[in-house]
Coordinates of C-alpha atoms in Angstrom, one line a residue:
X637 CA 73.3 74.3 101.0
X638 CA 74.7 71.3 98.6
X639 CA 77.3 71.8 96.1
X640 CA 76.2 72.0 92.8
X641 CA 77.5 68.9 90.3
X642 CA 78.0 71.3 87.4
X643 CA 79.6 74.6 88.7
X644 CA 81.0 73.4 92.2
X645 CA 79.2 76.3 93.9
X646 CA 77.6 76.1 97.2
X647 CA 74.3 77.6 95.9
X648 CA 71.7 74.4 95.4
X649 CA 68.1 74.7 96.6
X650 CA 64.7 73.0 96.5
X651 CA 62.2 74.9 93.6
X652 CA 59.1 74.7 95.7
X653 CA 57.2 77.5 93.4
X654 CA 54.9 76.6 90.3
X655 CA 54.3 73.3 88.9
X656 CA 58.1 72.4 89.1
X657 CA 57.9 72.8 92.4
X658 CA 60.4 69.3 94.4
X659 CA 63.3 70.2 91.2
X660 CA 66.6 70.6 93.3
X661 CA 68.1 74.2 91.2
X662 CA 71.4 75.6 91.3
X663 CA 71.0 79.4 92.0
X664 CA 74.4 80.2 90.5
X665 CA 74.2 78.2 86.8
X666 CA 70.5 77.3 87.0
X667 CA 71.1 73.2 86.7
X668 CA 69.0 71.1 87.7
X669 CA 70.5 68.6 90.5
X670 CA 69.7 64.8 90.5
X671 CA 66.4 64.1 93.2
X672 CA 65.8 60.3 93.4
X673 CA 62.6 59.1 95.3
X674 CA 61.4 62.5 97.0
X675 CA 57.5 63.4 96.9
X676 CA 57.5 66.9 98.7
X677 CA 53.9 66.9 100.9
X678 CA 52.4 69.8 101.9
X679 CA 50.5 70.9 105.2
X680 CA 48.3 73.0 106.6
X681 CA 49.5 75.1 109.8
X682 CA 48.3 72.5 112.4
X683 CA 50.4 70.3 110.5
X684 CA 47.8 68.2 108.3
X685 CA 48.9 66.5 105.3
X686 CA 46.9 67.9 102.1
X687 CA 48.4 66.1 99.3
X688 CA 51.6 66.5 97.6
X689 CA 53.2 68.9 94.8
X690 CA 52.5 68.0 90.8
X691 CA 55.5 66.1 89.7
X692 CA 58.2 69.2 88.0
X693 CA 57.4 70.1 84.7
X694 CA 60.7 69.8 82.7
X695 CA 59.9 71.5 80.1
X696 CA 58.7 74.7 82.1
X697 CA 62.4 74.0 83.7
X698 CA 63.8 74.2 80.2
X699 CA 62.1 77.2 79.2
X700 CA 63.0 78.9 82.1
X701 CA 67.2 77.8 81.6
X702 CA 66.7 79.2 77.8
X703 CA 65.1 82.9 78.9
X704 CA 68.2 82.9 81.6
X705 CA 70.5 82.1 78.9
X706 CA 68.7 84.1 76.5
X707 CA 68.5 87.5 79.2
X708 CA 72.7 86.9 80.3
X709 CA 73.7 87.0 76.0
X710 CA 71.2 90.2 75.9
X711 CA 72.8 91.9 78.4
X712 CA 76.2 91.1 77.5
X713 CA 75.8 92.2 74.3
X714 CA 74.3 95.1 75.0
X715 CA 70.8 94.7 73.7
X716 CA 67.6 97.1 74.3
X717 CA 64.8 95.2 75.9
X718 CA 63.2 95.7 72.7
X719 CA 65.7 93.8 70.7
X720 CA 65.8 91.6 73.4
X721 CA 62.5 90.9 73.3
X722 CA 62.6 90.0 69.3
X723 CA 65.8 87.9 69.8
X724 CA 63.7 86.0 72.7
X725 CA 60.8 85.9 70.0
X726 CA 62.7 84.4 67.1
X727 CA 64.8 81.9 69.8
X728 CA 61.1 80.3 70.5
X729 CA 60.0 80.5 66.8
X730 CA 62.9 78.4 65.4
X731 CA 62.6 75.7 68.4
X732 CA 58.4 76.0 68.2
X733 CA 58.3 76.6 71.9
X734 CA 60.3 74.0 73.2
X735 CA 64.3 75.1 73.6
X736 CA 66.7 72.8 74.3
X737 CA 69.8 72.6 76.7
X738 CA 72.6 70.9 73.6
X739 CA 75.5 72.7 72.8
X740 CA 74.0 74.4 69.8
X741 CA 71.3 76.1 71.5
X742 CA 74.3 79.1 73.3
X743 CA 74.9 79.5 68.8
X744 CA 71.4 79.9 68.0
X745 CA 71.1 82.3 70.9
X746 CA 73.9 84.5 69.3
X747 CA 72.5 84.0 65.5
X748 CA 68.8 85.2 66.2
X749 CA 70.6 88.4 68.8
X750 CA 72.6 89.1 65.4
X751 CA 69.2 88.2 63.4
X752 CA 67.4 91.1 66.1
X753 CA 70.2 93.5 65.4
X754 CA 70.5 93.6 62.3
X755 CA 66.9 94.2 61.4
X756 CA 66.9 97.0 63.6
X757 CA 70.1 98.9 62.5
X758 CA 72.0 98.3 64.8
X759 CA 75.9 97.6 64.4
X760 CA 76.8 93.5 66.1
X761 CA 79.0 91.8 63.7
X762 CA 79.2 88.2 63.9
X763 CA 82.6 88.2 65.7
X764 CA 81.5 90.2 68.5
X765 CA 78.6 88.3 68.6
X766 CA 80.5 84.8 69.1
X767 CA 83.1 86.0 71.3
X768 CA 80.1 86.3 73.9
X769 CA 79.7 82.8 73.6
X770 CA 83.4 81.7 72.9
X771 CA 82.5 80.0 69.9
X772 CA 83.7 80.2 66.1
X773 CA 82.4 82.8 64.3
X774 CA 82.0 80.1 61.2
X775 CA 79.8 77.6 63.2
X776 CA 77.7 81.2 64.0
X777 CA 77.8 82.4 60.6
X778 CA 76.8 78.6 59.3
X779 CA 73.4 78.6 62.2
X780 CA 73.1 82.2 61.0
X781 CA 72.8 81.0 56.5
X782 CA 70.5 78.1 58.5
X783 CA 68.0 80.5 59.8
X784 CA 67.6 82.8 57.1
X785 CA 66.4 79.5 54.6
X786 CA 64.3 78.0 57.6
X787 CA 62.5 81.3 58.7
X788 CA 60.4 83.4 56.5
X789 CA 61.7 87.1 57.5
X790 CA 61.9 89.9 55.6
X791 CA 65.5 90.9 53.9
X792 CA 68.2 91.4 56.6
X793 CA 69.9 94.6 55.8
X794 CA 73.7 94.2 55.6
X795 CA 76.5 95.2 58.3
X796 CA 76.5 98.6 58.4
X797 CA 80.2 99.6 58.8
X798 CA 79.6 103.6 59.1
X799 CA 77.1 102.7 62.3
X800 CA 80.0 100.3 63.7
X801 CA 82.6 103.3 63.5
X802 CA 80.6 105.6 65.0
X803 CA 80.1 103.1 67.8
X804 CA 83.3 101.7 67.8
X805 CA 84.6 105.7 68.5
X806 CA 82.0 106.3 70.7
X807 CA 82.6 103.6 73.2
X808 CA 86.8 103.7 72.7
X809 CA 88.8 104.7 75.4
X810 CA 90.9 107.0 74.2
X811 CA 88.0 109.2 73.0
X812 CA 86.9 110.2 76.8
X813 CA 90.1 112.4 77.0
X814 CA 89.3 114.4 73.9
X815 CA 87.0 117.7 74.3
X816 CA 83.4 117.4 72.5
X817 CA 85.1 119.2 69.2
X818 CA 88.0 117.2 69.0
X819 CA 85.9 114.0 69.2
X820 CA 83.4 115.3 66.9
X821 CA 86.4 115.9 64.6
X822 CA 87.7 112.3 65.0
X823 CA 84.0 111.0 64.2
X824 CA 84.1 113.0 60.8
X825 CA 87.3 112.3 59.7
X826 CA 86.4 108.7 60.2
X827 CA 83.6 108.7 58.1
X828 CA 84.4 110.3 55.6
X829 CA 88.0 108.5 55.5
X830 CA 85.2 105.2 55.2
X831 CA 83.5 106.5 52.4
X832 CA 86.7 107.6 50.5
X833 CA 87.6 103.8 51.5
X834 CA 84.5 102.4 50.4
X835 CA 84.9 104.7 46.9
X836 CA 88.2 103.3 46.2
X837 CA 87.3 99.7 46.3
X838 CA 89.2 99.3 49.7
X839 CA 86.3 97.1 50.8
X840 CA 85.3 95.1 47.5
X841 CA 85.0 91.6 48.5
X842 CA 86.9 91.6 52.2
X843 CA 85.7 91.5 55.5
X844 CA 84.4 94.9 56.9
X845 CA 85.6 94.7 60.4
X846 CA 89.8 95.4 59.7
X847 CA 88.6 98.5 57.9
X848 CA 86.8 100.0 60.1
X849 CA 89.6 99.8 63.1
X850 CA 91.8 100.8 60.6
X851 CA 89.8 103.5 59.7
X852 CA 89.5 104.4 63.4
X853 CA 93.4 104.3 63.6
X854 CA 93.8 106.6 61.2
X855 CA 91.1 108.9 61.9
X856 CA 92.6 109.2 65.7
X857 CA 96.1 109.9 64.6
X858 CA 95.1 113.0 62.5
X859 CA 93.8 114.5 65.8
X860 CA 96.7 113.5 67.7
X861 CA 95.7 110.4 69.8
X862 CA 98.7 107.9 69.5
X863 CA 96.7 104.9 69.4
X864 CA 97.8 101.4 67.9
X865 CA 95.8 98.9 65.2
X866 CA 96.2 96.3 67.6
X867 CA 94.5 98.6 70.2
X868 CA 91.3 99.1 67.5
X869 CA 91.7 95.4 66.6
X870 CA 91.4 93.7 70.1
X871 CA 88.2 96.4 70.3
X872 CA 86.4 95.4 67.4
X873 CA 87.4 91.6 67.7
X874 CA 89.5 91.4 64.4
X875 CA 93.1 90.1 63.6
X876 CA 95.6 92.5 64.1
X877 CA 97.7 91.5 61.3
X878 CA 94.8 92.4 59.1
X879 CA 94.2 95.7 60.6
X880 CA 97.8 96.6 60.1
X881 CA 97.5 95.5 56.4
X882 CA 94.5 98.0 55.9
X883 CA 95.8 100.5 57.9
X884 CA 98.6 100.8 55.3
X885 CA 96.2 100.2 51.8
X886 CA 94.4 103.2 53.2
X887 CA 97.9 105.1 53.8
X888 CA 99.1 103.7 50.4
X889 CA 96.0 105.3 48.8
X890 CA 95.5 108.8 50.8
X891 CA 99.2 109.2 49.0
X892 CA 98.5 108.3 45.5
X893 CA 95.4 110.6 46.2
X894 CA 97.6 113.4 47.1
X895 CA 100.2 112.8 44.8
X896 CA 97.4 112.9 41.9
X897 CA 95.6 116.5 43.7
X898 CA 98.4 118.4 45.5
X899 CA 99.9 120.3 43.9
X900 CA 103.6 119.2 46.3
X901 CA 101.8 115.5 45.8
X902 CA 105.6 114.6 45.0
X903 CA 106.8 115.1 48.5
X904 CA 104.1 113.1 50.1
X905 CA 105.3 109.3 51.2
X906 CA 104.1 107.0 53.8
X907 CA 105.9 108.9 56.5
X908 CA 104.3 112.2 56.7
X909 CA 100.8 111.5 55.0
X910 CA 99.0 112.0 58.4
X911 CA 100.8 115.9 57.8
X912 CA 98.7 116.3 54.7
X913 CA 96.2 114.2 55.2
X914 CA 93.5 117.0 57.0
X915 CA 94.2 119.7 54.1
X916 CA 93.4 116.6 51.7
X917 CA 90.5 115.6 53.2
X918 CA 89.1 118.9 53.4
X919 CA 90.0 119.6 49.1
X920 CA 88.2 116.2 48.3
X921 CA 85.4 117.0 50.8
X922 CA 84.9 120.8 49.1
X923 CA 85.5 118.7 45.5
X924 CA 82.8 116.0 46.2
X925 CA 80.4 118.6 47.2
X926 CA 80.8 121.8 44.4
X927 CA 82.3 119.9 41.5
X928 CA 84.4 123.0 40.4
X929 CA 85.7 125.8 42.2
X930 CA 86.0 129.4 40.8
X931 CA 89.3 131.0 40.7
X932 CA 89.7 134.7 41.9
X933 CA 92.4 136.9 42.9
X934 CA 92.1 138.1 46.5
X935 CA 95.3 140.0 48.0
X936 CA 97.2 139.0 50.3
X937 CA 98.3 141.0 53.8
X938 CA 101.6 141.9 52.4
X939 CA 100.3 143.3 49.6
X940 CA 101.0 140.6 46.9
X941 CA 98.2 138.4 45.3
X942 CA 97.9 134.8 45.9
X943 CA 95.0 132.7 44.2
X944 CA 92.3 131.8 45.8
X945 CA 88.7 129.5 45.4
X946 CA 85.5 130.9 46.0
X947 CA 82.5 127.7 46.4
X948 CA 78.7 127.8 46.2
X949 CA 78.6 129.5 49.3
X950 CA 80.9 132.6 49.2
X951 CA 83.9 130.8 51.0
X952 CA 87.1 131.4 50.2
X953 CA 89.9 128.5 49.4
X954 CA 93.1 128.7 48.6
X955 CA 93.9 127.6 45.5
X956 CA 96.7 125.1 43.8
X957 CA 98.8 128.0 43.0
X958 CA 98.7 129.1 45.8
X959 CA 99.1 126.4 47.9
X960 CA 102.1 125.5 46.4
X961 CA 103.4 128.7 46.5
X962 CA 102.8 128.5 50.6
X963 CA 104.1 125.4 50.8
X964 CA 107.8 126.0 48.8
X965 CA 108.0 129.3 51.2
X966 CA 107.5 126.8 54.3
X967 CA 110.1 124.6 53.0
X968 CA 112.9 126.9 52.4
X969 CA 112.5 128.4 56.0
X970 CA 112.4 125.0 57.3
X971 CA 115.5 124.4 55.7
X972 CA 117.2 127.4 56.4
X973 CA 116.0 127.1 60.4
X974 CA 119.2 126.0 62.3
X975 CA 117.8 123.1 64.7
X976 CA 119.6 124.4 67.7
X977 CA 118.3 127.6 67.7
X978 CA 114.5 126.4 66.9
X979 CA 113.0 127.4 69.9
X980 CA 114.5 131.3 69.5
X981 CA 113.4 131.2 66.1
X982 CA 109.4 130.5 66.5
X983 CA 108.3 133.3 66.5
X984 CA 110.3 135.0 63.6
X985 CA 108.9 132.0 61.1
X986 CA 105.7 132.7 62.2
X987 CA 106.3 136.4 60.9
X988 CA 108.0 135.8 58.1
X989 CA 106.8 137.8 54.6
X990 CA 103.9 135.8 52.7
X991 CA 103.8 132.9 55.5
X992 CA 100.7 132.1 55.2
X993 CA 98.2 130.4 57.9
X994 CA 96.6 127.0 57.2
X995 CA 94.7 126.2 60.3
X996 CA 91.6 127.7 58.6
X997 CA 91.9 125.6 56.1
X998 CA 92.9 122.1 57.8
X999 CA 89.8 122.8 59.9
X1000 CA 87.1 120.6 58.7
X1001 CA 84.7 121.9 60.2
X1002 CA 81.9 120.7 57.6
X1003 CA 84.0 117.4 56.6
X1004 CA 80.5 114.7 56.1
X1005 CA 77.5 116.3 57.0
X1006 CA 76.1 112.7 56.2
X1007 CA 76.0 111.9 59.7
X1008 CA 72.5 110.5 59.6
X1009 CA 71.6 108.8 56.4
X1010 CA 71.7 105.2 55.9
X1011 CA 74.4 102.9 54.1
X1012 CA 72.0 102.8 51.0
X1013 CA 72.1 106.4 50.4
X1014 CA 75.6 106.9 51.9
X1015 CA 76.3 104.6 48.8
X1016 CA 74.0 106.2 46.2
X1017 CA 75.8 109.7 46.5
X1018 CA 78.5 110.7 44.3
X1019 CA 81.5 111.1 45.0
X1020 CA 83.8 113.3 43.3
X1021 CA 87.1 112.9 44.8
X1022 CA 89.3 113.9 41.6
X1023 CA 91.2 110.3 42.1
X1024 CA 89.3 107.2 41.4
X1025 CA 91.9 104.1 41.5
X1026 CA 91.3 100.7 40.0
X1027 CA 90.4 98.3 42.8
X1028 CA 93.6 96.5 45.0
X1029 CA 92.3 93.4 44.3
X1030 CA 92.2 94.1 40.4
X1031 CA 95.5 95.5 40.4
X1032 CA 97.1 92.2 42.6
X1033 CA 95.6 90.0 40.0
X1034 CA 96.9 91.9 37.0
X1035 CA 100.7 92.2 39.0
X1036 CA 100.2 88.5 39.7
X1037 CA 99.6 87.5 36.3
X1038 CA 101.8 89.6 34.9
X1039 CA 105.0 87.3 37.3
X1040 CA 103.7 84.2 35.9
X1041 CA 104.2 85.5 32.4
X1042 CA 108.3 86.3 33.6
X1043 CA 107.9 82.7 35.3
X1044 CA 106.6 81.1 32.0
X1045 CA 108.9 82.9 29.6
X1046 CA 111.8 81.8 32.1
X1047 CA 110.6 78.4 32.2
X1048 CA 110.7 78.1 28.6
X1049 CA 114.2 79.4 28.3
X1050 CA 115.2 76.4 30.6
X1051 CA 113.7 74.1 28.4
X1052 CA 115.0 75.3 25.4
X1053 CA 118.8 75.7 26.4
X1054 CA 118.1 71.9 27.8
X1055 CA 116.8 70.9 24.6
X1056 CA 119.7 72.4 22.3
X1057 CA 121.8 70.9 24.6
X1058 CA 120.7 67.2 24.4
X1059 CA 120.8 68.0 20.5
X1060 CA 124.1 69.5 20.1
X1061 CA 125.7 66.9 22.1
X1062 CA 123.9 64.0 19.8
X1063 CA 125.2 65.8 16.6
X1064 CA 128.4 65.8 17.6
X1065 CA 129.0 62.2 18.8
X1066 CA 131.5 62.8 21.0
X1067 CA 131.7 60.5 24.6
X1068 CA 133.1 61.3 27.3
X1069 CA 133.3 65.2 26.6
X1070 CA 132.7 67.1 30.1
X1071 CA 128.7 68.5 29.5
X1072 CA 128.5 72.4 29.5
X1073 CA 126.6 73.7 33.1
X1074 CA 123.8 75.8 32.2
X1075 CA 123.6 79.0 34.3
X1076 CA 119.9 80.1 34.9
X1077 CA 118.8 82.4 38.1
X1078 CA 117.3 80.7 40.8
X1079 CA 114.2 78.9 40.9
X1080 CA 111.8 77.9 43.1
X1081 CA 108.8 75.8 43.8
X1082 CA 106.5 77.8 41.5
X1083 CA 108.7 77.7 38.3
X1084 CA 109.3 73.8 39.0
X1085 CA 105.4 73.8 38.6
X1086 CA 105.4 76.0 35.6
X1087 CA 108.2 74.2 33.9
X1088 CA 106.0 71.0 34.6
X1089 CA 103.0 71.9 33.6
X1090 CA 104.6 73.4 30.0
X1091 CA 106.2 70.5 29.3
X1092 CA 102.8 68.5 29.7
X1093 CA 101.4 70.6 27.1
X1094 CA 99.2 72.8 29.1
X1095 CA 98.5 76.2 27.2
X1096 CA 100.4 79.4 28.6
X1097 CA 96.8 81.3 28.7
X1098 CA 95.9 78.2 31.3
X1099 CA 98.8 78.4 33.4
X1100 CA 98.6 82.5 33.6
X1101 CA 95.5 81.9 35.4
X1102 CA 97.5 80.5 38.2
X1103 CA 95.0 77.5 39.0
X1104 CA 97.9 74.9 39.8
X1105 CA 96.6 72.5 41.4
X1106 CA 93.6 71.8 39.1
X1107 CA 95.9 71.7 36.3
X1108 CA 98.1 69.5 38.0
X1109 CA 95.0 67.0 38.6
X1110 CA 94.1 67.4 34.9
X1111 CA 97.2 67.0 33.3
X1112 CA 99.6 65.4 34.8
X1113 CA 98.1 63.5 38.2
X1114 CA 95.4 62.0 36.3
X1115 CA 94.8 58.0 36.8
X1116 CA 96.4 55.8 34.0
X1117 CA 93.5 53.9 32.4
X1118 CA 93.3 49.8 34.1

């Protein structure tokens, strides 16, 4: 066998079947080899010329390179032959029947197999989609706005991020060491830790991607899998910076949340939320689904009374009384526990008067029976968490424009103390005299703009907004009239 001139492999033969039957093919890459000047005759079995083979067909050839190409992304991503079938349907719509071998045709592949997906439900984000084909996932997204306006399909639903955790736990490694409970457990948290996400406005206007691993980190950490956001980041084909960031929004909030329900909410910090977080997530879960809870006295095994909650159903929860009472009994015998004589104490703090057992209550047993429904209805349900925070990105604007007031009130001290300087020296008429130094904290490139831009008249309200540069072009780059 020849070597191929486009992948160097030893794997070049003659097509003698169909009409492109004389083409010289590469069985590794399926390129078509140059042929000059061969007519390939054909005989009978005495050996009797009987004409020759139709010239190849190139754009049978063509079609065939484009259902290779089209069956290799299918497989790789992970496609049912159904969906393979509609991405192979809407590949030959958009070229009318007659694919190409350019550079764009690998994109258009990967934009109809996201096209296929998504209209069946099923979780491919873009990113995964063009890391198949080691492209940008801009130039896919661009060939993917492309198609929607050229083809006349029905509305796309959006990127399910609850389908893409489920499969994004489903197919991580770490979750084959965990027993069918414990990953069942991991899968709830997860979700519901989404739609608490989704609630608080974690995912307003931001890719969906870094959520979700973060999500995943933190839903594997409250069953004890030690498991990194660059792990979760790599797996979902996100930045790992991002992830991190999200990771510790979600963090930030599940603490505000506790400090807002809990009744120890004081204690809780970024360091040991993951040691409240299941009771937490098991009060907002009973919260979002009864509402209210009913208080009633139920005693307690050492005869005292603690308060408990009684749902819809007849269960029993402890209550805020009493979970604070618990938890200020745990304390002081964790305090009072000497650390070198832990291990012979165990089993006296497990005995100790009115300790009370939480397991039963950190068990979430029930945490989002939701498993099923769609991202429409996950959305349309209400959810009563008892803590609903402005959005991050409302509150970053609002701290953000709340500095540039400091910078523009400090900018306008500066000009003022250079003013009454300049003035005070002219009134006095004396040369010569050393200049008093003005002390004024440090400033840095943003002030120099502020101070700029106030003393070219620009209106504080203007500058608040924090548009710079097009008030820079307005106001003081403009072109001088010719």
């Amino acid at each position: 066998m020849e070597l191929c001139n486009r992948c160097g492999e030893r794997g070049v033969v003659r097509d003698s079947a169909g009409a492109g039957g004389g083409f010289l093919v590469c069985t590794a890459c399926g390129a078509e080899q140059p042929s000059a000047n061969f007519t390939a005759q054909a005989f009978t079995a005495a050996g009797l010329p009987v004409g020759a083979f139709a010239p190849p067909d190139r754009a049978l050839h063509r079609r065939f390179l484009a259902d290779s190409q089209i069956a290799q992304l299918a497989a790789q991503l992970g496609l049912s032959p159904a969906s393979s079938a509609h991405l192979k349907a809407l590949v030959f719509a958009v070229t009318a029947g007659a694919p190409s071998s350019g550079l764009w045709f690998p994109v258009l592949v990967s934009a109809c197999a996201v096209l296929a997906a998504r209209s069946r439900r099923l979780p491919l984000p873009i990113a995964e989609a063009a890391s198949a084909i080691a492209r940008d996932p801009h130039e896919l997204g661009a060939m993917l706005s492309r198609l929607r306006r050229f083809l006349p399909l029905p509305p796309v639903p959006q990127f399910d991020p609850f389908l893409h955790l489920r499969r994004t736990l489903d197919s991580f490694p770490a979750m084959a060491d965990l027993d069918d409970d414990a990953a069942s457990r991991v899968l709830r948290h997860g979700r519901f830790l989404l739609r608490c996400a989704v609630n608080w406005s974690l995912s307003a206007g931001r890719r969906p991607l870094p959520l979700v691993a973060a999500v995943a980190v933190v839903a594997l950490e409250l069953n004890g899998v030690a498991v990194s956001a660059e792990e979760l980041a790599g797996f979902v084909f996100s930045c790992p910076a991002t992830c991190r960031k999200r990771r510790t929004e979600l963090l930030s909030a599940l603490v505000r949340a506790a400090r807002a329900l809990l009744p120890w909410g004081e204690d809780v910090n970024l360091k040991n939320v993951l040691l409240h977080a299941p009771l937490l997530l098991k009060f907002m879960e009973k919260r979002s689904k009864n509402g209210a809870f009913e208080l009633v006295r139920a005693p307690e095994e050492g005869g005292s009374e603690v308060a408990l909650m009684a749902d819809d159903d007849g269960e029993f929860e402890i209550s805020g009384e009493g979970l604070k009472r618990v938890y200020q009994q745990g304390l002081e015998a964790f305090r009072a526990v000497d650390p070198c004589k832990e291990k012979e104490k165990s089993e006296k703090r497990r005995k100790m008067k009115g300790e009370m057992n939480l397991s039963l209550f950190c068990d979430s047993g029930d945490l989002d029976s939701s498993l099923d429904l769609s991202l429409e209805e996950i959305l349309d349900l209400d959810l009563n968490l008892g803590y609903d925070p402005l959005p991050p990105s409302f509150v970053a604007g609002l701290e953000a424009r709340r500095r540039r007031k400091e910078k523009i009130a400090m900018a306008k001290e500066r000009i003022k103390g250079i003013v009454k300087r300049r003035e005070s020296a002219q009134n006095s008429g004396v040369r010569g005299k050393k200049r008093q130094r003005l002390e004024f904290p440090e400033v840095d490139s943003e002030d120099c703009v502020v101070e700029l831009l106030l003393l070219h008249g620009v209106s504080e309200e203007e500058i608040e907004e924090g548009y710079y540069n097009r008030l820079l072009d307005l106001h003081v780059f403009t072109p001088m009239d010719s």
